[in-house]
XYZ file of C-alpha atoms in Angstrom:
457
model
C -180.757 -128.911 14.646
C -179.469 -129.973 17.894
C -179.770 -133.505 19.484
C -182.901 -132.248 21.600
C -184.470 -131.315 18.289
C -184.564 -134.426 16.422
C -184.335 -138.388 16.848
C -181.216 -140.021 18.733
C -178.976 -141.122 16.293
C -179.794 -139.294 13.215
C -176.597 -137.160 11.305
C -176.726 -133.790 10.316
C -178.769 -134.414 7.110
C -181.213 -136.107 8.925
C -180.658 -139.644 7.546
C -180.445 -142.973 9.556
C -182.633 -141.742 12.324
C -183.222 -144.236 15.197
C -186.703 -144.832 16.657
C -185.301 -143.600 19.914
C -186.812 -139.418 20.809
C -184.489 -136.680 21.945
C -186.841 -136.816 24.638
C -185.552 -139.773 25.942
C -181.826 -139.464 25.036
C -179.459 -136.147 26.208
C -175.913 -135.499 26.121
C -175.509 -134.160 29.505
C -172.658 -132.197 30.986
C -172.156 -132.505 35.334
C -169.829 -130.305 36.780
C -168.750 -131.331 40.592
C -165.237 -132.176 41.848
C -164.645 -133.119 45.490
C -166.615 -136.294 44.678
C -165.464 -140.021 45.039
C -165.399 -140.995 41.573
C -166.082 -144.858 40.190
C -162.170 -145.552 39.791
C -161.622 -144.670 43.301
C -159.925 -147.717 45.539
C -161.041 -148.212 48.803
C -165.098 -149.475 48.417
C -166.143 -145.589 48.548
C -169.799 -145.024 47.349
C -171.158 -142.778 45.287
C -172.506 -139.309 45.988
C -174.714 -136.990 44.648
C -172.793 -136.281 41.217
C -172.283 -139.609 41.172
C -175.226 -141.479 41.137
C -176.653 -138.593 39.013
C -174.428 -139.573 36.284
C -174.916 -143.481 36.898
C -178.929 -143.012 36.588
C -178.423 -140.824 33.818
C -176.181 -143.574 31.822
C -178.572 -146.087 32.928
C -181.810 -144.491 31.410
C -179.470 -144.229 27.997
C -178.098 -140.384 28.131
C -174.964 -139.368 27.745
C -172.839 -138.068 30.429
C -169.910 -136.436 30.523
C -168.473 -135.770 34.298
C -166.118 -132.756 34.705
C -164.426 -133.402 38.215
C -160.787 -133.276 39.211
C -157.424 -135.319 39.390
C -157.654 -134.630 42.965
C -158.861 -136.321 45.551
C -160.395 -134.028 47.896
C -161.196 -136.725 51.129
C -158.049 -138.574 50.722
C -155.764 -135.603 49.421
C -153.877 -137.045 47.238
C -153.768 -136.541 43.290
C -155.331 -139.190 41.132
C -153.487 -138.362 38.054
C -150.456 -136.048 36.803
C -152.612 -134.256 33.940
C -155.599 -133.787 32.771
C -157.046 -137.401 31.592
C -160.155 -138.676 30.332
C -161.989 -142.380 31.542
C -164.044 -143.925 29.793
C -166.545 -145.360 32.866
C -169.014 -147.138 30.753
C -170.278 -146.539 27.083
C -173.084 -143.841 27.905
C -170.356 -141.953 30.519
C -166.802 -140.231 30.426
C -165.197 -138.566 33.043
C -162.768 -135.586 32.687
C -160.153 -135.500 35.663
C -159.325 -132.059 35.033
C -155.727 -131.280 36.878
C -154.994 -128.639 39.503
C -152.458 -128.969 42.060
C -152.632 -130.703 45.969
C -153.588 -128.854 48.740
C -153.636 -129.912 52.278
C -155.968 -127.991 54.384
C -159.320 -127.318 53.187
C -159.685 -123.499 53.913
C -156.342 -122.460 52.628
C -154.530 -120.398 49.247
C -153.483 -123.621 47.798
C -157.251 -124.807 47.445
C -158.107 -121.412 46.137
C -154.938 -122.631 43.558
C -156.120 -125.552 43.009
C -159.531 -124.270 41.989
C -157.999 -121.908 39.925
C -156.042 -124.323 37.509
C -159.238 -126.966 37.266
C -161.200 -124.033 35.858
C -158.663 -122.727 33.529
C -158.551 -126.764 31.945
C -161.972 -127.013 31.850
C -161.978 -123.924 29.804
C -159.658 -125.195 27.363
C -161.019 -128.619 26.872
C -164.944 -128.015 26.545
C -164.336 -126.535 23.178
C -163.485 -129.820 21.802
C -166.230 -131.597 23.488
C -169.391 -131.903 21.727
C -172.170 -129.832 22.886
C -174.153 -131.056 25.395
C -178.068 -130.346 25.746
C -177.665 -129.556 29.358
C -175.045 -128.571 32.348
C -175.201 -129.169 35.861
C -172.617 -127.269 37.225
C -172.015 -127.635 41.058
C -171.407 -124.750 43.392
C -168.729 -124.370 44.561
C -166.658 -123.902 42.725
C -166.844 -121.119 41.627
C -164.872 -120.867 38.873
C -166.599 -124.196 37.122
C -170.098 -123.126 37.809
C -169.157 -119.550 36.517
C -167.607 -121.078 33.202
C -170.235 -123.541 32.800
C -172.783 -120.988 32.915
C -170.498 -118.391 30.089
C -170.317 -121.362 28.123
C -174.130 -121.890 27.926
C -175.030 -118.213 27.420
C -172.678 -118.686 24.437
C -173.827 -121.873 22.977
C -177.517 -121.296 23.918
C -177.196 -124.646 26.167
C -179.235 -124.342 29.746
C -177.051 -124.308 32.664
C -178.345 -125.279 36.497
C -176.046 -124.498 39.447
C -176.715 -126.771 42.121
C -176.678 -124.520 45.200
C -173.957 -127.420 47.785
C -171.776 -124.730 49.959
C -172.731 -121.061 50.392
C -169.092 -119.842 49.010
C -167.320 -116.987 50.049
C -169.636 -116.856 52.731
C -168.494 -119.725 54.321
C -164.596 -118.651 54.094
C -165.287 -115.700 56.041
C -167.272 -117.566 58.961
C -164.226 -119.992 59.132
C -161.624 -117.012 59.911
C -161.367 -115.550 63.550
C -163.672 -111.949 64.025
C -160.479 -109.488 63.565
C -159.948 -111.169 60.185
C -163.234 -111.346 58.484
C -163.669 -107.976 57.256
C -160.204 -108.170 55.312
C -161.123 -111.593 54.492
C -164.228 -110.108 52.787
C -162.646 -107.845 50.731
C -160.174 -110.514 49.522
C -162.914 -112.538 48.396
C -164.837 -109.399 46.709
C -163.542 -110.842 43.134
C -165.566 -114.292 44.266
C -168.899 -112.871 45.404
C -169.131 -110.935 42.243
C -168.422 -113.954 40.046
C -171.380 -115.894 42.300
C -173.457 -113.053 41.961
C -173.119 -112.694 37.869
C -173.138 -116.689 37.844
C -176.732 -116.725 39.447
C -178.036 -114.521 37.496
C -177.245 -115.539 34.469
C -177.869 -119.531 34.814
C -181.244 -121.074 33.404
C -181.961 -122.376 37.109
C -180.655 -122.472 40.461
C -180.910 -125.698 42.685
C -179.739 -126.506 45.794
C -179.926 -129.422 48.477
C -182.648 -126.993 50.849
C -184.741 -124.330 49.824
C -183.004 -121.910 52.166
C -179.778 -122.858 49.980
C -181.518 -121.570 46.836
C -182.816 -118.924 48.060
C -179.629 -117.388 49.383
C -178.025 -117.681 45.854
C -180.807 -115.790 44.700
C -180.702 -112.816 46.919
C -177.217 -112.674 46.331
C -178.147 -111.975 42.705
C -181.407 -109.978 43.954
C -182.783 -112.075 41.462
C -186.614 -113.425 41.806
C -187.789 -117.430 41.832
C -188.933 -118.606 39.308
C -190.494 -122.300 38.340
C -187.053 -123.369 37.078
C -185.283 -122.745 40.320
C -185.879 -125.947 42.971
C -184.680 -127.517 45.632
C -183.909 -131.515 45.626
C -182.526 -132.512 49.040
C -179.277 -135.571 48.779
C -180.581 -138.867 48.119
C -178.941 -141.758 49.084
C -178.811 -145.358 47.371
C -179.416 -148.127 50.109
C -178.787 -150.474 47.765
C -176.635 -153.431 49.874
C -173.059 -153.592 49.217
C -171.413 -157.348 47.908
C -172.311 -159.784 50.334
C -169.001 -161.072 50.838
C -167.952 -157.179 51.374
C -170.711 -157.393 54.405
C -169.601 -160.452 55.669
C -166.100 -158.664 56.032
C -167.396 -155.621 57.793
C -169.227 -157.795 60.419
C -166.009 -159.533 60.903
C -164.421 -156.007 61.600
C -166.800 -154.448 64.101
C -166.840 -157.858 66.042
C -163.456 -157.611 66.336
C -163.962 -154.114 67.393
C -166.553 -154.779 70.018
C -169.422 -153.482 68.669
C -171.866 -156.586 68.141
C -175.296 -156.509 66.422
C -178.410 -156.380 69.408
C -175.930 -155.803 72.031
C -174.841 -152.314 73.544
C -176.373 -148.973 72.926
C -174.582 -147.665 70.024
C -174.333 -143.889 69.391
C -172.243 -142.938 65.847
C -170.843 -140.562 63.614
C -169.278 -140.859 60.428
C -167.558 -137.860 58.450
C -164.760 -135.721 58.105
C -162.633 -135.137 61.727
C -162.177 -131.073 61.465
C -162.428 -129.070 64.269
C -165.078 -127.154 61.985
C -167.339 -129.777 62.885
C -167.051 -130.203 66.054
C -166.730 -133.782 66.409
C -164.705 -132.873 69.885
C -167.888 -132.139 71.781
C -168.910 -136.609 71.294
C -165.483 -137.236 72.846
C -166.134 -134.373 75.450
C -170.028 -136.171 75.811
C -168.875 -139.452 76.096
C -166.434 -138.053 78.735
C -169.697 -136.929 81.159
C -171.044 -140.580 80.887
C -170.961 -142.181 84.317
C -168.909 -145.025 84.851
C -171.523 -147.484 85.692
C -173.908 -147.023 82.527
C -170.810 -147.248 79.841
C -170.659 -151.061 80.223
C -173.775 -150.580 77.779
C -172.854 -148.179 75.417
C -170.689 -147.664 72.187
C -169.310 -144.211 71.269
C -167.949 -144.869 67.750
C -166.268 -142.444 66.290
C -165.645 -142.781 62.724
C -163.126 -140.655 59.965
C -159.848 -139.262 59.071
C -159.276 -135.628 59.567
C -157.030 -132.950 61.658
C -159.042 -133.324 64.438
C -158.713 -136.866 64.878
C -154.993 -136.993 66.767
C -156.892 -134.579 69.372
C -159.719 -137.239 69.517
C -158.128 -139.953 70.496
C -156.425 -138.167 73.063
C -159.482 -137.041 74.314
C -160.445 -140.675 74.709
C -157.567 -141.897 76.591
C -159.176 -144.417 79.032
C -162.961 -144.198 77.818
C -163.252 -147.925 76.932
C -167.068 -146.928 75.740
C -165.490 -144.616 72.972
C -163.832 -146.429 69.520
C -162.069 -144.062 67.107
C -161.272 -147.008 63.611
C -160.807 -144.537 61.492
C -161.711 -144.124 57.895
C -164.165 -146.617 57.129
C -165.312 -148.384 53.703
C -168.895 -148.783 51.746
C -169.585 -152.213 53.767
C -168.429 -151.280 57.429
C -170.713 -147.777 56.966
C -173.492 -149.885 55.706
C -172.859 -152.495 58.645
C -172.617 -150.060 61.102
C -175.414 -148.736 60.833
C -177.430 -151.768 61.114
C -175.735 -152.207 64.197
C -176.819 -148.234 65.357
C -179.028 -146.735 67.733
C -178.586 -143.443 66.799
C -176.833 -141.373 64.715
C -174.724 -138.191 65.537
C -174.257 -134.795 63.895
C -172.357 -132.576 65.959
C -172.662 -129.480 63.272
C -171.967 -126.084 64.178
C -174.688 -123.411 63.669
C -172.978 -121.499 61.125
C -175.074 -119.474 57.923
C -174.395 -122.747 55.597
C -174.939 -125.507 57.879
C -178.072 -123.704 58.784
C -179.536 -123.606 55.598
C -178.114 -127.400 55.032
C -179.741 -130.866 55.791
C -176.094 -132.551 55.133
C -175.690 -135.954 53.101
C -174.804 -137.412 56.118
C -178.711 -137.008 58.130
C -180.016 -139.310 54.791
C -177.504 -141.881 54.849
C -178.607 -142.279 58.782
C -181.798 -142.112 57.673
C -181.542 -144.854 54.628
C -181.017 -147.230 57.876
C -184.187 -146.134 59.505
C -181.574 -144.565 62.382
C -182.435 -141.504 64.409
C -180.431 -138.245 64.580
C -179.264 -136.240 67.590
C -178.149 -132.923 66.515
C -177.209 -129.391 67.829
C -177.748 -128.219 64.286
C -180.796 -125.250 63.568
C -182.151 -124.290 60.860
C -183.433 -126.361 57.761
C -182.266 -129.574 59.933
C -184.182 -128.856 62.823
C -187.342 -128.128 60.950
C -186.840 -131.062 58.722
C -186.246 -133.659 62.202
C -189.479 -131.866 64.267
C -191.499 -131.797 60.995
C -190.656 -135.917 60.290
C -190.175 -136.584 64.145
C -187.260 -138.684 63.236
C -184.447 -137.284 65.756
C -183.453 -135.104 68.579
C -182.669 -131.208 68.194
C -180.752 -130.000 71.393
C -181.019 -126.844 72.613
C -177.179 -126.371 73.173
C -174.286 -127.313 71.483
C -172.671 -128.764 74.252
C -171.094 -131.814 75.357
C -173.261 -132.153 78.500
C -176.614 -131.926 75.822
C -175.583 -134.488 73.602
C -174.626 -137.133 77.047
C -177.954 -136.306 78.357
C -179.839 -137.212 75.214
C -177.931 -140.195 74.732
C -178.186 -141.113 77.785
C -182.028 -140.521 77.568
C -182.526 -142.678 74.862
C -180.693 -145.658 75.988
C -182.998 -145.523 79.067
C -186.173 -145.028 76.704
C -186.411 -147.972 74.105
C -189.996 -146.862 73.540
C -188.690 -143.494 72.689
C -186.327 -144.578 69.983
C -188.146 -147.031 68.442
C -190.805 -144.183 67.748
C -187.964 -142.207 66.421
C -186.826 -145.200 64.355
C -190.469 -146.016 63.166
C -190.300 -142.474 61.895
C -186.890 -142.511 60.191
C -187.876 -145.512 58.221
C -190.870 -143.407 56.705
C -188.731 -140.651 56.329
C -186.472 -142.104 54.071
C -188.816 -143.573 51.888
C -189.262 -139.843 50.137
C -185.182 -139.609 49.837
C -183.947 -142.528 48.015
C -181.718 -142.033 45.516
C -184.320 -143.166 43.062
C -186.849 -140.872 44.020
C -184.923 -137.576 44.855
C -182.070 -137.777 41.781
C -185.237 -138.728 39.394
C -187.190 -135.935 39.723
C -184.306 -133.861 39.492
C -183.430 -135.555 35.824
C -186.403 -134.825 34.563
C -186.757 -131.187 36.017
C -183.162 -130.795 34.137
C -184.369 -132.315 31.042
C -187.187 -129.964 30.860
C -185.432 -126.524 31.453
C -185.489 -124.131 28.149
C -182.846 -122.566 25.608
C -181.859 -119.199 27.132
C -180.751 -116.971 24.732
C -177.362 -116.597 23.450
C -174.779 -113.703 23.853
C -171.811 -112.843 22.471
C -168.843 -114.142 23.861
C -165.147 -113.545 23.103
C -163.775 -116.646 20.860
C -162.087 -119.397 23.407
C -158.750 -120.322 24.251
C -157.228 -123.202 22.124
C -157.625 -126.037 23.803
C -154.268 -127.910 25.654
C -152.991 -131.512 24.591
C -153.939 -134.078 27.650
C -153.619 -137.447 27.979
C -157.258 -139.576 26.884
């Protein structure tokens, strides 16, 4: 009888049963790396995985959180080998090891991704078994050995549709390369494809996300498979944290109720673009930048380029990486915020984690992005789609709306209702209990596992 099947708390010969109902109490399995994780320095918050785990610990599950000894935003490795935390007494983590990598789209990721998947084979057969999985995508390799594992135990698995992989790594190569980067990747899409098909449900952060897993697996919807979009927890960060990050953008010129203040916050890759605010900010005329604040904000390989882009634009800041407190501050201090997004198959089908945590500040967006975003601003009226990605588009709208304070404080009006639906609270609870209620699936026969490897605990 597994712990679904009977009380919390009772043993094997069903004696010293608790009052507490399996219905109420899970041992749940989430499988994400590329995640800040609670031990983390540096004031980063939680995301998706995250608070999923912290909610599910809270409501008295138990969580176990496969992720990685690396650090994917700061690049650096957490630990040597594979090592188990303790985070609090309803939730362990599993930092499972693989090695560094530097660029993001490169062989030593692919490595990387490689050797977490091979540990995480070895060391779920000494775990005990969970009632559930939640098995991000990508990777590939987790989501494909979380789902193996649950054919063979009989445990439900849910992929949770985040990055359309290989897709994606074809996109990012130049045209002449892409059809032998295809067939590299042939080993990948046919893992995806058997994973999909063979998981209890597929999720995803859009509908458009879910449904391109499933016609990859030409595999039909069913009332399992759902999209939950990325919440975001606006809970405030320490007030003496605040009062720190108000002390830093003073000192960086950007003052509550003063100037105009356009921002972005993310990852500096020349993926995303984040050239084309620089290149904006650039077509500003000199006599309205007195008013406005172009700021700027990340760590990435774009970022040298940036700020030599912004040579002489006083308007434009580039801090850097920025914690918990000085994101949360900023915003407050925002007019709008800016997603400069290419139009590529998975940012199309993608309304990024980035668009909520604007929104948790009731702050309008100004995009070039199509697809699910675009629908999901005109639909809520909470932002601007442009019609090119170009720098002169995104000047001209800013430009617009720091002529128009009607304007934006519709769109603002509207954000603030927008965001109500996409708390934390609200999007990551319906999602626990949709997990809680998927069904057995029937077991196969598997080949017996590898012996698990000594680690560290």
């Amino acid at each position: 009888m597994s712990r679904r099947d009977r009380p919390a708390g009772c043993d094997d010969d069903r004696s010293a049963c608790s009052a507490q109902s399996t219905a109420e109490r899970s041992r749940v399995w989430i499988v994400t790396v590329g995640e800040p994780l609670p031990i983390d320095a540096g004031g980063q918050r939680l995301h998706r995985a995250g608070i999923l785990a912290d909610m599910l610990a809270k409501r008295g599950h138990e969580v176990v959180w496969w992720s990685s000894t690396f650090e994917h935003n700061g690049k650096s490795l957490r630990f040597d080998r594979s090592t188990r935390i303790v985070a609090s007494p309803n939730h362990r983590i599993w930092c499972l090891h693989g090695r560094a990598y530097r660029r993001n789209v490169s062989l030593a990721r692919l490595v990387n991704h490689w050797q977490v998947g091979r540990a995480f084979d070895r060391l779920i057969e000494n775990e005990p078994q969970p009632d559930v999985i939640l098995a991000a995508m990508p990777t590939i390799e987790l989501a494909r050995s979380a789902v193996a594992y649950g054919r063979r135990r009989g445990v439900p698995v849910a992929i949770d549709i985040r990055d359309l992989w290989p897709d994606i790594w074809v996109d990012a190569m130049p045209r002449p390369l892409r059809g032998a980067t295809r067939a590299a990747l042939w080993p990948y899409e046919q893992s995806l494809r058997a994973t999909v098909r063979d998981a209890t449900a597929v999720l995803g952060i859009t509908d458009g996300a879910v449904d391109w897993a499933l016609a990859k697996a030409a595999r039909p919807r069913t009332t399992h498979d759902a999209a939950f979009p990325f919440g975001y927890d606006p809970t405030p960060p320490p007030a003496e944290d605040i009062e720190a990050a108000e002390r830093f953008w003073d000192e960086q010129g950007v003052f509550a109720n003063d100037a105009f203040v356009a921002c972005f916050i993310g990852s500096m890759t020349h993926r995303l673009q984040s050239r084309l605010l620089v290149e904006a900010a650039a077509l500003i005329p000199a006599a309205e930048r007195s008013r406005l604040r172009i700021v700027l904000c990340g760590n990435g390989e774009a970022r040298p380029c940036l700020i030599e882009k912004a040579r002489g634009l006083e308007h434009v800041l580039l801090p850097g990486w920025i914690n918990r407190a000085q994101i949360w501050t900023l915003l407050r201090r925002a007019s709008i915020g800016l997603l400069p997004y290419p139009r590529t198959l998975d940012y199309v089908r993608s309304i990024p984690n980035k668009a909520i945590e604007y929104l948790s500040a009731g702050v309008p967006i100004v995009t070039s992005m199509q697809g699910d975003m675009a629908v999901f601003l005109t639909r809520h009226a909470c932002g601007s789609v442009l019609a090119d990605e170009a720098p002169e588009a995104f000047a001209a709208e800013i430009l617009r709306l720091s002529r128009e304070p009607m304007a934006l404080a519709d769109l603002r009006s509207h954000a603030v209702a927008t965001f109500e639906d996409l708390s934390a609270e609200r999007v990551y609870g319906r999602m626990i209990d949709h997990l809680l209620r998927l069904p057995r699936p029937v077991q196969a026969a598997f080949d017996a596992p590898a012996a698990p490897a000594m680690v560290r605990q």
